Amino acid sequence: MRRHSLTIAVLGAAVALAALGALLGACATSGVNAGQVNLISLQEEWSLGQRLAQDLRGKLRLVDDRQAVGYVSQVGGRIVAQTELANLPWHFHIVADPEVNAFAVPGGQVYVNTGLIGAAGNVAEFSGVLAHEIAHGVARHGTEQLSRAYGLQIVAGLVLGENPSVYEQILAQIVGNGAMAKFSRDDEREADALGVTYMSEAGYDPHGMPQIFQVLLTDRRSRPGSVARFFRSHPLTEARIRDVNAEIAAKHLTGSLRHDPGYQRLRRRF
Ligand SMILES: [Zn+2]
């Protein structure tokens, strides 16, 4: 009898393991950050992103200038083309907000503030922040964090629209904090390392990333309010800048595009 129940227990555990394996397999991350559990499939993430973007349209002051949005989408698209999620639709938005900030919402929705366009003096610096945000998206840090914070039942319901209060919380967080979430140091490191690689492959000078980080660190001393939200969601230090420079050197990353007339036209608009 005891042996029988033990067999059942072992069998039960094997079934549970197989089910977990199937679940993780079905919801595998992009592979960039293998090992982190993500309970939301790519397809679900992209429909969640569409819904969030639709609702954010009513809550953020988006710039409705086709040429400007077109240029940002062109730079973003060039970076996205180097990633594992290049075959999915990505959308780029400009928020009319003088604060320096940018953020990625799950499902390929990337937002940059006009304040960032003011702070980034050339397209290499601008693409540095854009590539970093795209990398958060490709590595699926947002939905990983939702998976950790809420667990299967809630995230499944969230995607199906069954958890309106959690959905509203997430929306309010994005609007209030100017970010989907506060990312961990590991997430930041991964987004930096992936970002400089994408920049380089897209032809942009990857040094633009540590350079814009340096600009933001300096801004933090001279006008702290203007970068507060960016720093809250993306902890930024001198050590991190050194790490990014080391990554560029170690991987021999090249890419020389720094000045682009299209970017200067974009800056003159804001
Ligand atoms: Zn970040």
PDB file of C-alpha atoms and ligand atoms in Angstrom:
ATOM      1  CA  MET A   1       0.000   0.000   0.000  1.00  0.00           C
ATOM      2  CA  ARG A   2       2.744   2.363   0.990  1.00  0.00           C
ATOM      3  CA  ARG A   3       4.740   1.490  -2.093  1.00  0.00           C
ATOM      4  CA  HIS A   4       1.631   2.037  -4.199  1.00  0.00           C
ATOM      5  CA  SER A   5       1.019   5.525  -2.864  1.00  0.00           C
ATOM      6  CA  LEU A   6       4.689   6.340  -3.267  1.00  0.00           C
ATOM      7  CA  THR A   7       4.460   5.334  -6.943  1.00  0.00           C
ATOM      8  CA  ILE A   8       1.438   7.566  -7.328  1.00  0.00           C
ATOM      9  CA  ALA A   9       3.259  10.411  -5.627  1.00  0.00           C
ATOM     10  CA  VAL A  10       6.283   9.961  -7.905  1.00  0.00           C
ATOM     11  CA  LEU A  11       4.038   9.708 -10.948  1.00  0.00           C
ATOM     12  CA  GLY A  12       2.164  12.793  -9.815  1.00  0.00           C
ATOM     13  CA  ALA A  13       5.407  14.706  -9.436  1.00  0.00           C
ATOM     14  CA  ALA A  14       6.530  13.558 -12.877  1.00  0.00           C
ATOM     15  CA  VAL A  15       3.251  14.746 -14.407  1.00  0.00           C
ATOM     16  CA  ALA A  16       3.544  18.086 -12.612  1.00  0.00           C
ATOM     17  CA  LEU A  17       7.121  18.480 -13.824  1.00  0.00           C
ATOM     18  CA  ALA A  18       6.121  17.631 -17.379  1.00  0.00           C
ATOM     19  CA  ALA A  19       3.267  20.153 -17.172  1.00  0.00           C
ATOM     20  CA  LEU A  20       5.638  22.807 -15.832  1.00  0.00           C
ATOM     21  CA  GLY A  21       8.104  21.988 -18.585  1.00  0.00           C
ATOM     22  CA  ALA A  22       5.387  22.312 -21.204  1.00  0.00           C
ATOM     23  CA  LEU A  23       4.279  25.597 -19.667  1.00  0.00           C
ATOM     24  CA  LEU A  24       7.781  27.032 -19.587  1.00  0.00           C
ATOM     25  CA  GLY A  25       8.407  25.752 -23.086  1.00  0.00           C
ATOM     26  CA  ALA A  26       5.229  27.370 -24.333  1.00  0.00           C
ATOM     27  CA  CYS A  27       6.080  30.620 -22.621  1.00  0.00           C
ATOM     28  CA  ALA A  28       9.785  30.592 -23.295  1.00  0.00           C
ATOM     29  CA  THR A  29      11.462  33.959 -23.377  1.00  0.00           C
ATOM     30  CA  SER A  30      13.184  35.164 -26.509  1.00  0.00           C
ATOM     31  CA  GLY A  31      16.235  33.152 -25.491  1.00  0.00           C
ATOM     32  CA  VAL A  32      18.196  36.309 -24.817  1.00  0.00           C
ATOM     33  CA  ASN A  33      17.686  35.827 -21.119  1.00  0.00           C
ATOM     34  CA  ALA A  34      17.105  32.100 -20.860  1.00  0.00           C
ATOM     35  CA  GLY A  35      16.372  30.936 -17.352  1.00  0.00           C
ATOM     36  CA  GLN A  36      14.019  33.725 -16.308  1.00  0.00           C
ATOM     37  CA  VAL A  37      10.433  32.593 -16.025  1.00  0.00           C
ATOM     38  CA  ASN A  38       7.946  34.366 -18.227  1.00  0.00           C
ATOM     39  CA  LEU A  39       4.337  33.256 -17.938  1.00  0.00           C
ATOM     40  CA  ILE A  40       3.176  35.388 -20.844  1.00  0.00           C
ATOM     41  CA  SER A  41       3.655  34.119 -24.384  1.00  0.00           C
ATOM     42  CA  LEU A  42       5.025  36.447 -27.033  1.00  0.00           C
ATOM     43  CA  GLN A  43       1.656  36.544 -28.757  1.00  0.00           C
ATOM     44  CA  GLU A  44      -0.088  37.458 -25.498  1.00  0.00           C
ATOM     45  CA  GLU A  45       2.544  40.075 -24.754  1.00  0.00           C
ATOM     46  CA  TRP A  46       1.992  41.730 -28.112  1.00  0.00           C
ATOM     47  CA  SER A  47      -1.789  41.903 -27.642  1.00  0.00           C
ATOM     48  CA  LEU A  48      -1.311  43.266 -24.121  1.00  0.00           C
ATOM     49  CA  GLY A  49       1.037  45.912 -25.564  1.00  0.00           C
ATOM     50  CA  GLN A  50      -1.516  46.933 -28.158  1.00  0.00           C
ATOM     51  CA  ARG A  51      -4.113  47.418 -25.465  1.00  0.00           C
ATOM     52  CA  LEU A  52      -1.748  49.372 -23.205  1.00  0.00           C
ATOM     53  CA  ALA A  53      -0.689  51.595 -26.108  1.00  0.00           C
ATOM     54  CA  GLN A  54      -4.312  52.326 -26.961  1.00  0.00           C
ATOM     55  CA  ASP A  55      -5.070  53.355 -23.367  1.00  0.00           C
ATOM     56  CA  LEU A  56      -1.811  55.315 -23.004  1.00  0.00           C
ATOM     57  CA  ARG A  57      -2.847  57.383 -26.019  1.00  0.00           C
ATOM     58  CA  GLY A  58      -5.540  58.940 -23.830  1.00  0.00           C
ATOM     59  CA  LYS A  59      -3.270  59.437 -20.820  1.00  0.00           C
ATOM     60  CA  LEU A  60       0.011  60.752 -22.256  1.00  0.00           C
ATOM     61  CA  ARG A  61       0.524  63.852 -24.396  1.00  0.00           C
ATOM     62  CA  LEU A  62       1.761  62.172 -27.545  1.00  0.00           C
ATOM     63  CA  VAL A  63       3.356  64.193 -30.330  1.00  0.00           C
ATOM     64  CA  ASP A  64       1.245  63.939 -33.445  1.00  0.00           C
ATOM     65  CA  ASP A  65       3.901  65.006 -35.944  1.00  0.00           C
ATOM     66  CA  ARG A  66       4.181  62.346 -38.623  1.00  0.00           C
ATOM     67  CA  GLN A  67       7.625  63.385 -39.756  1.00  0.00           C
ATOM     68  CA  ALA A  68       9.063  63.390 -36.251  1.00  0.00           C
ATOM     69  CA  VAL A  69       7.457  60.084 -35.259  1.00  0.00           C
ATOM     70  CA  GLY A  70       8.524  58.688 -38.629  1.00  0.00           C
ATOM     71  CA  TYR A  71      12.156  59.572 -37.980  1.00  0.00           C
ATOM     72  CA  VAL A  72      12.161  58.055 -34.465  1.00  0.00           C
ATOM     73  CA  SER A  73      10.496  54.934 -35.893  1.00  0.00           C
ATOM     74  CA  GLN A  74      13.158  54.767 -38.586  1.00  0.00           C
ATOM     75  CA  VAL A  75      16.020  54.853 -36.051  1.00  0.00           C
ATOM     76  CA  GLY A  76      14.134  52.392 -33.816  1.00  0.00           C
ATOM     77  CA  GLY A  77      13.365  50.097 -36.740  1.00  0.00           C
ATOM     78  CA  ARG A  78      17.005  49.990 -37.742  1.00  0.00           C
ATOM     79  CA  ILE A  79      17.911  48.805 -34.236  1.00  0.00           C
ATOM     80  CA  VAL A  80      14.973  46.377 -33.987  1.00  0.00           C
ATOM     81  CA  ALA A  81      16.094  44.809 -37.288  1.00  0.00           C
ATOM     82  CA  GLN A  82      19.234  43.534 -35.494  1.00  0.00           C
ATOM     83  CA  THR A  83      17.253  41.735 -32.763  1.00  0.00           C
ATOM     84  CA  GLU A  84      15.622  38.340 -32.354  1.00  0.00           C
ATOM     85  CA  LEU A  85      12.187  39.950 -32.341  1.00  0.00           C
ATOM     86  CA  ALA A  86      12.611  41.813 -35.626  1.00  0.00           C
ATOM     87  CA  ASN A  87       9.692  39.954 -37.178  1.00  0.00           C
ATOM     88  CA  LEU A  88       7.165  41.404 -34.726  1.00  0.00           C
ATOM     89  CA  PRO A  89       5.521  44.826 -35.089  1.00  0.00           C
ATOM     90  CA  TRP A  90       7.179  47.523 -32.951  1.00  0.00           C
ATOM     91  CA  HIS A  91       5.757  50.994 -32.406  1.00  0.00           C
ATOM     92  CA  PHE A  92       7.589  54.171 -31.450  1.00  0.00           C
ATOM     93  CA  HIS A  93       5.944  57.133 -29.765  1.00  0.00           C
ATOM     94  CA  ILE A  94       7.107  60.624 -28.786  1.00  0.00           C
ATOM     95  CA  VAL A  95       5.745  62.049 -25.524  1.00  0.00           C
ATOM     96  CA  ALA A  96       5.548  65.854 -25.277  1.00  0.00           C
ATOM     97  CA  ASP A  97       7.333  66.115 -21.934  1.00  0.00           C
ATOM     98  CA  PRO A  98      10.465  68.185 -21.227  1.00  0.00           C
ATOM     99  CA  GLU A  99      11.658  65.663 -18.637  1.00  0.00           C
ATOM    100  CA  VAL A 100      14.405  63.377 -19.978  1.00  0.00           C
ATOM    101  CA  ASN A 101      12.906  59.927 -20.163  1.00  0.00           C
ATOM    102  CA  ALA A 102      12.245  56.911 -22.348  1.00  0.00           C
ATOM    103  CA  PHE A 103      10.553  53.626 -21.586  1.00  0.00           C
ATOM    104  CA  ALA A 104       9.439  50.380 -23.128  1.00  0.00           C
ATOM    105  CA  VAL A 105       5.986  48.931 -22.580  1.00  0.00           C
ATOM    106  CA  PRO A 106       5.625  45.165 -23.128  1.00  0.00           C
ATOM    107  CA  GLY A 107       4.762  44.149 -26.643  1.00  0.00           C
ATOM    108  CA  GLY A 108       7.161  46.365 -28.608  1.00  0.00           C
ATOM    109  CA  GLN A 109       5.798  49.780 -27.603  1.00  0.00           C
ATOM    110  CA  VAL A 110       8.645  52.259 -27.068  1.00  0.00           C
ATOM    111  CA  TYR A 111       8.183  55.827 -25.790  1.00  0.00           C
ATOM    112  CA  VAL A 112      10.696  58.681 -25.859  1.00  0.00           C
ATOM    113  CA  ASN A 113      10.138  62.108 -24.318  1.00  0.00           C
ATOM    114  CA  THR A 114      10.867  65.311 -26.203  1.00  0.00           C
ATOM    115  CA  GLY A 115      13.193  66.064 -23.255  1.00  0.00           C
ATOM    116  CA  LEU A 116      15.414  63.177 -24.315  1.00  0.00           C
ATOM    117  CA  ILE A 117      15.626  64.553 -27.854  1.00  0.00           C
ATOM    118  CA  GLY A 118      16.752  67.849 -26.300  1.00  0.00           C
ATOM    119  CA  ALA A 119      19.393  66.143 -24.134  1.00  0.00           C
ATOM    120  CA  ALA A 120      20.862  63.829 -26.797  1.00  0.00           C
ATOM    121  CA  GLY A 121      23.084  65.976 -29.001  1.00  0.00           C
ATOM    122  CA  ASN A 122      23.492  63.494 -31.843  1.00  0.00           C
ATOM    123  CA  VAL A 123      21.872  60.365 -33.206  1.00  0.00           C
ATOM    124  CA  ALA A 124      24.476  58.086 -31.567  1.00  0.00           C
ATOM    125  CA  GLU A 125      23.465  59.340 -28.108  1.00  0.00           C
ATOM    126  CA  PHE A 126      19.790  59.222 -28.984  1.00  0.00           C
ATOM    127  CA  SER A 127      20.027  55.684 -30.352  1.00  0.00           C
ATOM    128  CA  GLY A 128      21.914  54.703 -27.169  1.00  0.00           C
ATOM    129  CA  VAL A 129      18.810  55.258 -25.053  1.00  0.00           C
ATOM    130  CA  LEU A 130      16.529  53.847 -27.741  1.00  0.00           C
ATOM    131  CA  ALA A 131      18.656  50.678 -28.072  1.00  0.00           C
ATOM    132  CA  HIS A 132      18.664  50.253 -24.296  1.00  0.00           C
ATOM    133  CA  GLU A 133      14.846  50.427 -24.177  1.00  0.00           C
ATOM    134  CA  ILE A 134      14.495  48.120 -27.189  1.00  0.00           C
ATOM    135  CA  ALA A 135      16.801  45.654 -25.426  1.00  0.00           C
ATOM    136  CA  HIS A 136      14.526  45.676 -22.339  1.00  0.00           C
ATOM    137  CA  GLY A 137      11.722  44.809 -24.756  1.00  0.00           C
ATOM    138  CA  VAL A 138      13.627  42.078 -26.597  1.00  0.00           C
ATOM    139  CA  ALA A 139      14.762  40.536 -23.300  1.00  0.00           C
ATOM    140  CA  ARG A 140      11.128  40.809 -22.149  1.00  0.00           C
ATOM    141  CA  HIS A 141      12.059  42.286 -18.790  1.00  0.00           C
ATOM    142  CA  GLY A 142       8.610  43.853 -18.368  1.00  0.00           C
ATOM    143  CA  THR A 143       6.603  40.646 -18.657  1.00  0.00           C
ATOM    144  CA  GLU A 144       9.211  38.729 -16.639  1.00  0.00           C
ATOM    145  CA  GLN A 145       8.651  41.188 -13.861  1.00  0.00           C
ATOM    146  CA  LEU A 146       4.866  40.881 -14.162  1.00  0.00           C
ATOM    147  CA  SER A 147       5.270  37.089 -14.001  1.00  0.00           C
ATOM    148  CA  ARG A 148       7.329  37.344 -10.813  1.00  0.00           C
ATOM    149  CA  ALA A 149       5.062  39.906  -9.210  1.00  0.00           C
ATOM    150  CA  TYR A 150       1.658  38.430  -9.993  1.00  0.00           C
ATOM    151  CA  GLY A 151       1.971  34.732 -10.845  1.00  0.00           C
ATOM    152  CA  LEU A 152       0.199  32.665 -13.439  1.00  0.00           C
ATOM    153  CA  GLN A 153      -3.436  33.201 -12.551  1.00  0.00           C
ATOM    154  CA  ILE A 154      -3.273  36.962 -12.565  1.00  0.00           C
ATOM    155  CA  VAL A 155      -1.076  37.404 -15.632  1.00  0.00           C
ATOM    156  CA  ALA A 156      -3.244  34.986 -17.611  1.00  0.00           C
ATOM    157  CA  GLY A 157      -6.319  36.955 -16.561  1.00  0.00           C
ATOM    158  CA  LEU A 158      -4.532  40.190 -17.323  1.00  0.00           C
ATOM    159  CA  VAL A 159      -3.956  39.237 -20.926  1.00  0.00           C
ATOM    160  CA  LEU A 160      -7.572  38.093 -21.278  1.00  0.00           C
ATOM    161  CA  GLY A 161      -8.854  41.320 -19.733  1.00  0.00           C
ATOM    162  CA  GLU A 162     -10.162  39.512 -16.660  1.00  0.00           C
ATOM    163  CA  ASN A 163      -8.148  41.478 -14.151  1.00  0.00           C
ATOM    164  CA  PRO A 164      -9.144  45.086 -14.745  1.00  0.00           C
ATOM    165  CA  SER A 165      -7.822  46.325 -11.387  1.00  0.00           C
ATOM    166  CA  VAL A 166      -4.312  44.914 -11.945  1.00  0.00           C
ATOM    167  CA  TYR A 167      -4.378  46.211 -15.514  1.00  0.00           C
ATOM    168  CA  GLU A 168      -5.321  49.689 -14.239  1.00  0.00           C
ATOM    169  CA  GLN A 169      -2.499  49.494 -11.678  1.00  0.00           C
ATOM    170  CA  ILE A 170       0.027  48.782 -14.423  1.00  0.00           C
ATOM    171  CA  LEU A 171      -1.336  51.573 -16.585  1.00  0.00           C
ATOM    172  CA  ALA A 172      -1.195  54.026 -13.657  1.00  0.00           C
ATOM    173  CA  GLN A 173       2.375  52.939 -12.910  1.00  0.00           C
ATOM    174  CA  ILE A 174       3.472  53.644 -16.489  1.00  0.00           C
ATOM    175  CA  VAL A 175       1.809  57.074 -16.503  1.00  0.00           C
ATOM    176  CA  GLY A 176       2.939  58.017 -12.971  1.00  0.00           C
ATOM    177  CA  ASN A 177       6.490  56.705 -13.003  1.00  0.00           C
ATOM    178  CA  GLY A 178       7.259  57.079 -16.688  1.00  0.00           C
ATOM    179  CA  ALA A 179       8.269  53.427 -16.746  1.00  0.00           C
ATOM    180  CA  MET A 180       6.798  49.991 -16.723  1.00  0.00           C
ATOM    181  CA  ALA A 181       8.781  49.039 -13.638  1.00  0.00           C
ATOM    182  CA  LYS A 182      12.001  49.561 -11.770  1.00  0.00           C
ATOM    183  CA  PHE A 183      14.373  47.116 -13.386  1.00  0.00           C
ATOM    184  CA  SER A 184      16.974  45.118 -11.488  1.00  0.00           C
ATOM    185  CA  ARG A 185      20.680  45.747 -11.915  1.00  0.00           C
ATOM    186  CA  ASP A 186      20.968  42.506 -13.890  1.00  0.00           C
ATOM    187  CA  ASP A 187      18.204  43.651 -16.225  1.00  0.00           C
ATOM    188  CA  GLU A 188      19.983  46.978 -16.689  1.00  0.00           C
ATOM    189  CA  ARG A 189      23.294  45.285 -17.424  1.00  0.00           C
ATOM    190  CA  GLU A 190      21.649  42.972 -19.927  1.00  0.00           C
ATOM    191  CA  ALA A 191      19.848  45.868 -21.642  1.00  0.00           C
ATOM    192  CA  ASP A 192      23.111  47.853 -21.852  1.00  0.00           C
ATOM    193  CA  ALA A 193      25.111  44.926 -23.257  1.00  0.00           C
ATOM    194  CA  LEU A 194      22.457  43.960 -25.804  1.00  0.00           C
ATOM    195  CA  GLY A 195      21.815  47.597 -26.659  1.00  0.00           C
ATOM    196  CA  VAL A 196      25.407  48.464 -27.616  1.00  0.00           C
ATOM    197  CA  THR A 197      25.591  45.309 -29.744  1.00  0.00           C
ATOM    198  CA  TYR A 198      22.388  46.236 -31.606  1.00  0.00           C
ATOM    199  CA  MET A 199      23.631  49.811 -32.079  1.00  0.00           C
ATOM    200  CA  SER A 200      26.875  48.633 -33.541  1.00  0.00           C
ATOM    201  CA  GLU A 201      25.150  46.169 -35.889  1.00  0.00           C
ATOM    202  CA  ALA A 202      22.774  48.926 -36.994  1.00  0.00           C
ATOM    203  CA  GLY A 203      25.775  51.139 -37.819  1.00  0.00           C
ATOM    204  CA  TYR A 204      25.426  53.609 -34.939  1.00  0.00           C
ATOM    205  CA  ASP A 205      28.475  54.451 -32.845  1.00  0.00           C
ATOM    206  CA  PRO A 206      27.910  52.376 -29.667  1.00  0.00           C
ATOM    207  CA  HIS A 207      29.879  54.932 -27.616  1.00  0.00           C
ATOM    208  CA  GLY A 208      26.748  57.059 -27.895  1.00  0.00           C
ATOM    209  CA  MET A 209      25.243  55.017 -25.050  1.00  0.00           C
ATOM    210  CA  PRO A 210      27.875  55.684 -22.366  1.00  0.00           C
ATOM    211  CA  GLN A 211      28.065  59.275 -23.630  1.00  0.00           C
ATOM    212  CA  ILE A 212      24.355  59.975 -23.125  1.00  0.00           C
ATOM    213  CA  PHE A 213      24.561  58.267 -19.716  1.00  0.00           C
ATOM    214  CA  GLN A 214      27.337  60.707 -18.847  1.00  0.00           C
ATOM    215  CA  VAL A 215      25.180  63.623 -20.021  1.00  0.00           C
ATOM    216  CA  LEU A 216      22.343  62.394 -17.790  1.00  0.00           C
ATOM    217  CA  LEU A 217      24.660  62.010 -14.791  1.00  0.00           C
ATOM    218  CA  THR A 218      25.848  65.588 -15.274  1.00  0.00           C
ATOM    219  CA  ASP A 219      22.232  66.777 -15.673  1.00  0.00           C
ATOM    220  CA  ARG A 220      21.390  65.041 -12.450  1.00  0.00           C
ATOM    221  CA  ARG A 221      23.817  67.320 -10.622  1.00  0.00           C
ATOM    222  CA  SER A 222      22.786  70.530 -12.356  1.00  0.00           C
ATOM    223  CA  ARG A 223      19.014  69.995 -12.752  1.00  0.00           C
ATOM    224  CA  PRO A 224      18.006  66.861 -10.817  1.00  0.00           C
ATOM    225  CA  GLY A 225      14.260  67.202 -11.457  1.00  0.00           C
ATOM    226  CA  SER A 226      14.715  66.834 -15.197  1.00  0.00           C
ATOM    227  CA  VAL A 227      16.066  63.277 -15.013  1.00  0.00           C
ATOM    228  CA  ALA A 228      14.505  61.987 -11.774  1.00  0.00           C
ATOM    229  CA  ARG A 229      12.122  59.526 -13.374  1.00  0.00           C
ATOM    230  CA  PHE A 230      14.743  58.084 -15.682  1.00  0.00           C
ATOM    231  CA  PHE A 231      17.039  57.474 -12.710  1.00  0.00           C
ATOM    232  CA  ARG A 232      14.261  55.927 -10.653  1.00  0.00           C
ATOM    233  CA  SER A 233      13.594  53.231 -13.250  1.00  0.00           C
ATOM    234  CA  HIS A 234      17.165  52.886 -14.538  1.00  0.00           C
ATOM    235  CA  PRO A 235      19.767  53.170 -11.766  1.00  0.00           C
ATOM    236  CA  LEU A 236      22.753  54.866 -13.372  1.00  0.00           C
ATOM    237  CA  THR A 237      26.247  55.255 -11.944  1.00  0.00           C
ATOM    238  CA  GLU A 238      29.816  55.956 -13.089  1.00  0.00           C
ATOM    239  CA  ALA A 239      30.535  52.239 -12.607  1.00  0.00           C
ATOM    240  CA  ARG A 240      27.797  51.354 -15.036  1.00  0.00           C
ATOM    241  CA  ILE A 241      29.246  53.716 -17.628  1.00  0.00           C
ATOM    242  CA  ARG A 242      32.641  52.052 -17.184  1.00  0.00           C
ATOM    243  CA  ASP A 243      30.995  48.631 -17.667  1.00  0.00           C
ATOM    244  CA  VAL A 244      29.366  49.721 -20.926  1.00  0.00           C
ATOM    245  CA  ASN A 245      32.673  51.082 -22.233  1.00  0.00           C
ATOM    246  CA  ALA A 246      34.375  47.823 -21.246  1.00  0.00           C
ATOM    247  CA  GLU A 247      31.687  45.836 -23.097  1.00  0.00           C
ATOM    248  CA  ILE A 248      32.238  47.880 -26.267  1.00  0.00           C
ATOM    249  CA  ALA A 249      36.004  47.335 -26.065  1.00  0.00           C
ATOM    250  CA  ALA A 250      35.805  43.620 -25.204  1.00  0.00           C
ATOM    251  CA  LYS A 251      33.456  42.851 -28.083  1.00  0.00           C
ATOM    252  CA  HIS A 252      35.332  45.178 -30.475  1.00  0.00           C
ATOM    253  CA  LEU A 253      32.047  46.849 -31.351  1.00  0.00           C
ATOM    254  CA  THR A 254      32.202  49.245 -34.242  1.00  0.00           C
ATOM    255  CA  GLY A 255      29.647  51.482 -35.887  1.00  0.00           C
ATOM    256  CA  SER A 256      30.468  55.022 -36.816  1.00  0.00           C
ATOM    257  CA  LEU A 257      27.216  56.904 -37.425  1.00  0.00           C
ATOM    258  CA  ARG A 258      27.035  59.853 -35.034  1.00  0.00           C
ATOM    259  CA  HIS A 259      25.682  62.757 -37.035  1.00  0.00           C
ATOM    260  CA  ASP A 260      22.606  62.551 -39.161  1.00  0.00           C
ATOM    261  CA  PRO A 261      20.827  65.542 -40.744  1.00  0.00           C
ATOM    262  CA  GLY A 262      17.495  63.818 -39.998  1.00  0.00           C
ATOM    263  CA  TYR A 263      18.272  63.885 -36.291  1.00  0.00           C
ATOM    264  CA  GLN A 264      19.197  67.562 -36.369  1.00  0.00           C
ATOM    265  CA  ARG A 265      15.868  68.276 -38.105  1.00  0.00           C
ATOM    266  CA  LEU A 266      14.097  66.313 -35.348  1.00  0.00           C
ATOM    267  CA  ARG A 267      15.862  68.366 -32.649  1.00  0.00           C
ATOM    268  CA  ARG A 268      14.902  71.649 -34.304  1.00  0.00           C
ATOM    269  CA  ARG A 269      11.234  70.615 -34.077  1.00  0.00           C
ATOM    270  CA  PHE A 270      11.304  70.481 -30.272  1.00  0.00           C
TER     271      PHE A 270
HETATM  272 ZN    ZN B   1      16.878  50.282 -18.282  1.00  0.00          ZN
END
